[in-house]
Short mmCIF file of C-alpha atoms in Angstrom, two decimals:
data_model
loop_
_atom_site.label_atom_id
_atom_site.label_comp_id
_atom_site.label_asym_id
_atom_site.label_seq_id
_atom_site.Cartn_x
_atom_site.Cartn_y
_atom_site.Cartn_z
CA MET A 1 -19.33 -21.00 -26.84
CA LEU A 2 -20.42 -16.95 -25.83
CA ASN A 3 -22.14 -14.91 -28.23
CA MET A 4 -22.07 -11.54 -28.27
CA ASN A 5 -24.85 -10.86 -26.14
CA GLN A 6 -23.29 -12.70 -23.71
CA ILE A 7 -20.01 -10.62 -24.12
CA ASP A 8 -22.11 -7.04 -24.29
CA THR A 9 -23.80 -8.07 -21.23
CA ALA A 10 -20.54 -9.21 -18.79
CA SER A 11 -18.31 -6.55 -20.05
CA SER A 12 -20.93 -3.98 -19.74
CA ALA A 13 -22.05 -5.73 -16.33
CA TRP A 14 -18.23 -6.13 -15.51
CA VAL A 15 -17.02 -1.96 -15.73
CA ASN A 16 -20.33 -0.41 -13.96
CA THR A 17 -19.90 -3.14 -10.71
CA ASP A 18 -16.42 -2.24 -10.92
CA GLU A 19 -15.81 0.92 -10.72
CA LYS A 20 -17.36 3.27 -8.36
CA ILE A 21 -16.68 6.57 -7.24
CA ARG A 22 -18.08 8.31 -4.44
CA LYS A 23 -17.57 11.53 -2.72
CA VAL A 24 -15.98 11.09 0.30
CA GLY A 25 -15.23 13.99 3.42
CA ASP A 26 -16.82 17.03 4.81
CA GLU A 27 -17.07 20.42 3.32
CA GLN A 28 -13.67 21.59 4.59
CA HIS A 29 -12.23 18.30 3.08
CA PRO A 30 -14.41 17.48 -0.29
CA ALA A 31 -12.47 14.39 -2.37
CA TYR A 32 -13.45 11.76 -4.30
CA ILE A 33 -12.21 7.68 -4.57
CA ILE A 34 -12.29 6.59 -7.88
CA GLU A 35 -12.20 2.51 -7.21
CA THR A 36 -10.55 1.09 -10.40
CA PRO A 37 -11.50 -2.50 -11.74
CA TYR A 38 -8.06 -2.92 -12.55
CA PHE A 39 -5.53 -4.44 -10.02
CA GLN A 40 -1.61 -4.14 -9.07
CA TYR A 41 0.33 -7.44 -9.65
CA ASN A 42 -0.91 -8.42 -6.26
CA GLY A 43 -3.86 -8.48 -6.61
CA ASP A 44 -4.99 -5.17 -4.12
CA GLY A 45 -7.10 -2.62 -6.69
CA ILE A 46 -6.63 0.29 -7.81
CA ASP A 47 -7.90 3.09 -6.70
CA LEU A 48 -7.64 7.12 -7.29
CA ARG A 49 -8.59 10.02 -5.77
CA VAL A 50 -9.96 13.71 -6.83
CA TYR A 51 -9.62 16.42 -4.53
CA PRO A 52 -10.17 20.46 -5.25
CA GLN A 53 -7.29 23.06 -4.91
CA LEU A 54 -6.47 25.94 -3.46
CA ASP A 55 -6.20 27.20 -7.01
CA GLY A 56 -9.39 26.13 -8.30
CA ARG A 57 -8.08 23.37 -9.88
CA ILE A 58 -8.50 19.18 -9.65
CA LYS A 59 -6.11 16.99 -8.92
CA LEU A 60 -6.47 13.62 -9.72
CA THR A 61 -3.87 11.26 -8.14
CA ASP A 62 -2.79 7.71 -6.82
CA ASN A 63 -1.57 9.10 -4.04
CA ALA A 64 2.29 7.72 -4.11
CA MET A 65 0.67 4.28 -4.05
CA THR A 66 1.81 2.65 -7.02
CA ALA A 67 5.72 3.81 -6.01
CA PHE A 68 4.90 2.02 -2.81
CA GLU A 69 3.72 -1.02 -4.81
CA LEU A 70 7.37 -0.58 -6.14
CA LYS A 71 9.43 -1.16 -3.67
CA PHE A 72 8.27 -4.82 -3.08
CA LEU A 73 9.75 -5.37 -6.63
CA ASN A 74 12.95 -3.60 -5.16
CA LEU A 75 12.77 -0.61 -7.71
CA LYS A 76 12.57 2.89 -5.43
CA VAL A 77 12.01 5.90 -7.55
CA GLY A 78 14.03 8.52 -7.02
CA HIS A 79 16.93 6.84 -6.01
CA ASP A 80 16.89 4.42 -9.64
CA SER A 81 17.84 6.27 -12.09
CA GLN A 82 17.31 3.39 -14.80
CA LEU A 83 13.26 3.43 -12.63
CA ASP A 84 13.07 7.36 -13.13
CA LEU A 85 14.62 7.53 -16.83
CA HIS A 86 11.59 5.20 -17.31
CA ILE A 87 9.07 6.77 -15.43
CA LYS A 88 10.05 10.07 -17.15
CA GLN A 89 8.88 8.03 -20.89
CA ILE A 90 6.08 7.06 -19.51
CA ILE A 91 4.30 9.87 -18.95
CA SER A 92 6.36 12.44 -21.65
CA GLY A 93 3.57 13.42 -23.34
CA THR A 94 1.41 13.37 -21.08
CA SER A 95 -0.74 15.33 -18.79
CA VAL A 96 -0.06 13.39 -15.59
CA LYS A 97 3.99 15.16 -12.99
CA ILE A 98 4.88 13.14 -10.99
CA GLY A 99 5.92 14.10 -7.36
CA THR A 100 9.01 14.21 -5.54
CA ASP A 101 7.24 10.81 -3.36
CA GLY A 102 6.28 9.32 -6.63
CA GLU A 103 2.85 10.74 -6.35
CA LEU A 104 0.94 9.84 -10.30
CA TYR A 105 -1.10 13.18 -10.55
CA CYS A 106 -2.81 15.19 -12.87
CA LEU A 107 -4.92 18.71 -12.27
CA VAL A 108 -7.30 19.79 -14.45
CA SER A 109 -8.57 22.99 -14.75
CA HIS A 110 -12.10 22.37 -16.41
CA ILE A 111 -14.83 19.69 -15.20
CA ALA A 112 -14.48 18.23 -19.18
CA ASP A 113 -11.46 17.52 -18.52
CA VAL A 114 -11.56 14.86 -15.37
CA SER A 115 -12.25 12.36 -17.91
CA HIS A 116 -9.30 12.46 -19.91
CA ALA A 117 -7.03 13.30 -17.40
CA LYS A 118 -8.17 10.53 -15.03
CA HIS A 119 -7.69 8.19 -18.24
CA GLU A 120 -4.33 9.63 -18.40
CA LEU A 121 -3.42 8.84 -15.03
CA MET A 122 -4.44 5.50 -15.53
CA GLN A 123 -2.61 4.12 -17.90
CA VAL A 124 0.42 5.94 -16.54
CA VAL A 125 -0.06 3.90 -13.39
CA LEU A 126 -0.45 0.56 -15.17
CA ALA A 127 2.54 1.49 -17.10
CA VAL A 128 4.92 2.62 -14.68
CA GLY A 129 3.49 -0.83 -11.55
CA GLY A 130 3.98 -2.62 -14.78
CA LEU A 131 7.68 -1.92 -14.72
CA GLY A 132 8.71 -4.62 -12.72
CA PRO A 133 9.43 -8.46 -13.56
CA ILE A 134 5.95 -9.83 -13.30
CA MET B 1 20.35 -19.38 8.26
CA LYS B 2 21.39 -19.20 4.25
CA LEU B 3 17.67 -17.56 2.64
CA VAL B 4 16.55 -17.93 -0.83
CA HIS B 5 15.01 -15.11 -0.65
CA ASP B 6 12.91 -14.98 -3.96
CA ASN B 7 12.29 -19.10 -3.01
CA LEU B 8 11.43 -19.24 0.76
CA THR B 9 10.23 -22.56 2.41
CA GLN B 10 6.73 -22.71 4.47
CA ALA B 11 9.24 -22.95 7.31
CA GLN B 12 11.60 -20.06 6.66
CA VAL B 13 9.39 -17.33 6.43
CA GLU B 14 7.52 -18.89 9.57
CA TRP B 15 11.09 -18.76 10.96
CA ILE B 16 11.76 -15.33 10.16
CA LEU B 17 8.34 -14.06 11.86
CA ARG B 18 8.88 -16.49 14.79
CA VAL B 19 12.39 -15.63 15.86
CA GLN B 20 13.77 -12.12 17.37
CA LYS B 21 14.11 -9.16 15.88
CA SER B 22 14.89 -5.83 17.24
CA PHE B 23 15.51 -2.25 15.08
CA VAL B 24 18.63 -1.01 14.09
CA ASP B 25 18.22 2.33 15.35
CA PRO B 26 15.36 2.61 18.30
CA LYS B 27 14.57 6.93 17.72
CA GLN B 28 13.29 5.19 14.05
CA VAL B 29 10.93 3.67 15.93
CA ASP B 30 9.71 6.70 18.21
CA TYR B 31 9.24 9.16 14.97
CA ILE B 32 7.12 6.73 13.67
CA PHE B 33 5.17 6.44 16.56
CA GLU B 34 4.82 10.37 16.83
CA ARG B 35 4.05 10.82 13.48
CA ILE B 36 1.24 8.14 13.52
CA LYS B 37 -0.01 9.33 16.82
CA HIS B 38 -0.58 13.10 15.50
CA GLN B 39 -0.95 12.48 12.00
CA GLY B 40 -3.72 14.49 10.16
CA PHE B 41 -4.76 15.03 6.46
CA THR B 42 -1.02 14.34 4.78
CA ARG B 43 0.60 11.02 3.19
CA MET B 44 2.40 8.88 4.66
CA THR B 45 5.04 6.77 4.31
CA LEU B 46 7.06 5.63 6.99
CA ASP B 47 10.18 3.08 7.86
CA ALA B 48 12.31 1.67 9.98
CA ASP B 49 14.79 -0.72 9.56
CA VAL B 50 14.71 -3.71 11.07
CA THR B 51 17.72 -6.42 12.30
CA GLY B 52 18.09 -10.15 13.47
CA VAL B 53 17.79 -12.56 11.01
CA GLY B 54 21.82 -12.86 9.81
CA SER B 55 23.27 -9.80 8.80
CA ASP B 56 22.63 -10.24 4.93
CA ASN B 57 18.99 -11.08 5.77
CA GLN B 58 18.12 -6.92 6.80
CA LEU B 59 14.55 -6.31 7.22
CA ILE B 60 11.89 -2.42 6.74
CA VAL B 61 9.03 -2.54 8.20
CA GLU B 62 6.77 0.30 6.63
CA PHE B 63 3.54 1.71 7.48
CA PHE B 64 2.30 3.35 4.70
CA ARG B 65 -0.72 5.67 4.84
CA GLN B 66 -2.67 7.77 1.67
CA ARG B 67 -3.67 10.96 2.52
CA ASP B 68 -7.39 10.70 3.88
CA ALA B 69 -10.15 12.97 4.60
CA LYS B 70 -12.00 13.38 7.61
CA GLU B 71 -15.48 11.02 6.53
CA LEU B 72 -13.14 7.99 5.19
CA ARG B 73 -12.82 5.02 6.69
CA PRO B 74 -9.23 4.22 7.72
CA LYS B 75 -7.04 3.15 4.59
CA TYR B 76 -3.32 1.88 5.21
CA THR B 77 -0.50 -0.53 4.76
CA ILE B 78 2.07 -2.44 7.32
CA SER B 79 4.56 -4.01 5.64
CA LEU B 80 7.67 -6.03 6.55
CA ARG B 81 9.89 -7.03 4.17
CA PHE B 82 13.08 -7.84 3.10
CA LYS B 83 15.52 -3.87 2.62
CA THR B 84 17.91 -5.34 0.06
CA TYR B 85 15.60 -7.69 -2.14
CA GLY B 86 12.16 -5.87 -1.36
CA LEU B 87 10.68 -8.91 -0.92
CA GLN B 88 7.53 -9.12 1.38
CA LEU B 89 7.10 -10.95 3.81
CA LEU B 90 3.42 -10.02 6.08
CA ARG B 91 1.65 -7.06 4.11
CA LEU B 92 -1.52 -5.70 6.80
CA ASP B 93 -4.18 -3.92 4.34
CA ILE B 94 -6.43 -2.13 6.31
CA GLY B 95 -9.73 -0.89 4.46
CA GLY B 96 -8.30 -1.72 1.33
CA ARG B 97 -9.58 -4.14 -2.02
CA HIS B 98 -8.31 -7.43 -2.88
CA LYS B 99 -8.51 -10.30 -5.20
CA ASN B 100 -7.37 -13.72 -4.95
CA PRO B 101 -6.38 -14.96 -8.50
CA ASP B 102 -9.29 -17.87 -8.36
CA GLU B 103 -11.82 -14.94 -7.32
CA ARG B 104 -14.15 -13.63 -9.10
CA ASN B 105 -15.01 -10.20 -7.85
CA VAL B 106 -12.70 -8.00 -5.98
CA ARG B 107 -13.92 -7.13 -1.96
CA THR B 108 -13.37 -4.69 0.34
CA TYR B 109 -11.87 -6.07 3.35
CA ASN B 110 -9.47 -5.59 5.89
CA HIS B 111 -6.47 -8.27 4.89
CA ILE B 112 -3.41 -10.01 5.15
CA HIS B 113 -0.44 -10.93 2.41
CA LEU B 114 1.75 -13.32 3.74
CA TYR B 115 4.86 -14.78 1.47
CA GLY B 116 3.90 -17.54 -0.31
CA PRO B 117 6.15 -20.11 -2.60
CA GLY B 118 5.22 -19.85 -6.82
CA LYS B 119 6.94 -17.41 -8.92
CA LYS B 120 5.02 -14.28 -7.08
CA HIS B 121 4.98 -14.16 -3.59
CA ASP B 122 2.91 -11.72 -2.22
CA LEU B 123 -0.58 -12.03 -4.64
CA ARG B 124 -2.77 -14.21 -2.59
CA ALA B 125 -3.94 -12.30 1.02
CA ARG B 126 -6.61 -14.08 3.13
CA LYS B 127 -9.14 -12.06 5.44
CA LEU B 128 -8.45 -11.00 8.71
CA THR B 129 -9.30 -13.87 11.52
CA VAL B 130 -11.50 -12.86 14.62
CA ASN B 131 -9.28 -12.10 16.49
CA GLU B 132 -6.89 -10.04 14.15
CA GLN B 133 -10.20 -8.30 14.03
CA GLN B 134 -10.49 -7.75 17.53
CA ARG B 135 -7.22 -6.87 17.39
CA ILE B 136 -7.41 -3.76 14.90
CA GLY B 137 -8.22 -0.53 16.32
CA SER B 138 -6.00 2.75 16.32
CA PRO B 139 -3.50 2.52 13.54
CA GLU B 140 -1.17 2.96 16.80
CA ASP B 141 -1.93 0.20 18.18
CA THR B 142 -2.49 -1.79 15.35
CA PHE B 143 1.28 -1.12 13.80
CA ILE B 144 2.08 -1.89 17.67
CA ASP B 145 0.47 -5.42 17.39
CA PHE B 146 2.24 -5.44 14.00
CA LEU B 147 5.10 -5.32 16.05
CA LYS B 148 4.24 -7.94 17.90
CA GLN B 149 2.84 -10.10 16.17
CA THR B 150 6.67 -10.24 14.05
CA ASN B 151 8.86 -10.47 17.62
CA ILE B 152 9.75 -7.45 16.52
CA ASP B 153 11.52 -5.76 19.89
CA ILE B 154 9.80 -2.33 20.86
CA ARG B 155 12.05 -0.42 22.82
CA ARG B 156 10.97 -0.45 26.57
CA ASN B 157 10.96 3.73 26.39
CA TYR B 158 8.20 4.39 23.87
CA PHE B 159 5.80 2.60 26.60
CA ALA B 160 7.36 4.22 29.53
CA LYS B 161 6.45 7.28 27.26
CA HIS B 162 2.99 6.40 26.33
CA GLU B 163 2.04 4.92 29.20
CA SER B 164 2.36 8.58 30.81
CA ASN B 165 0.69 10.05 28.68
#
């Protein structure tokens, strides 16, 4: 039987081990990758990326990966009105936006808002990615 | 051959991959090669329809690359799937992370998803063999190799242009 100390250690180890944030890119093209502890339905890890914008804001994005994965479930973002409506409902009330190719992203003006934006984006990515049959 | 797409046998999957296939529109392929060859930092989704497995079973091959920063190791996906049903037959993930259901930790490694039995056909992936890993080169070379391994005929026109450059 697990005791609480084991559960605390296991859960913090999992979070500390499996989320990695790496700085990549060069001075001209800086970027960060967030390797999250979460997975697509096919076992592939979910990554988010962070890019600076020309207007000084920060963009957190799934790089349209969620929309790409939905194709394997025969769901095509932008070509299926019911799917698009579901996605619209999911992102409604959040700071997440959807691009023309299905990219899910947030734009942040202050560094202090990055954490919350990441949380919202992750929630949306998981919800949209879960729209297919399980 | 009558295929039940969400319940293919191992023999049927192997047959689909082995049978000679071709692109519906060769110009789509030329375009894909040119885009891959001259890719910059932009995100890319390129696909082309494939025929040869029966009129009810049109396939689609797709090259997907997320936007990459300059220093980043290559990360892209090449897949072959049923166009109408979406089901993946073969998928090569370069630079991706994966965890099989019976594994504890996710790992970053080049891996292949092959249509498998059961309800979730693309859940499992395997590491590339040494031979397969050695064939991984530039995204363009890897794409060409993927087409060869899945027996999708590449027009000779492309190679004539490619070799003259």
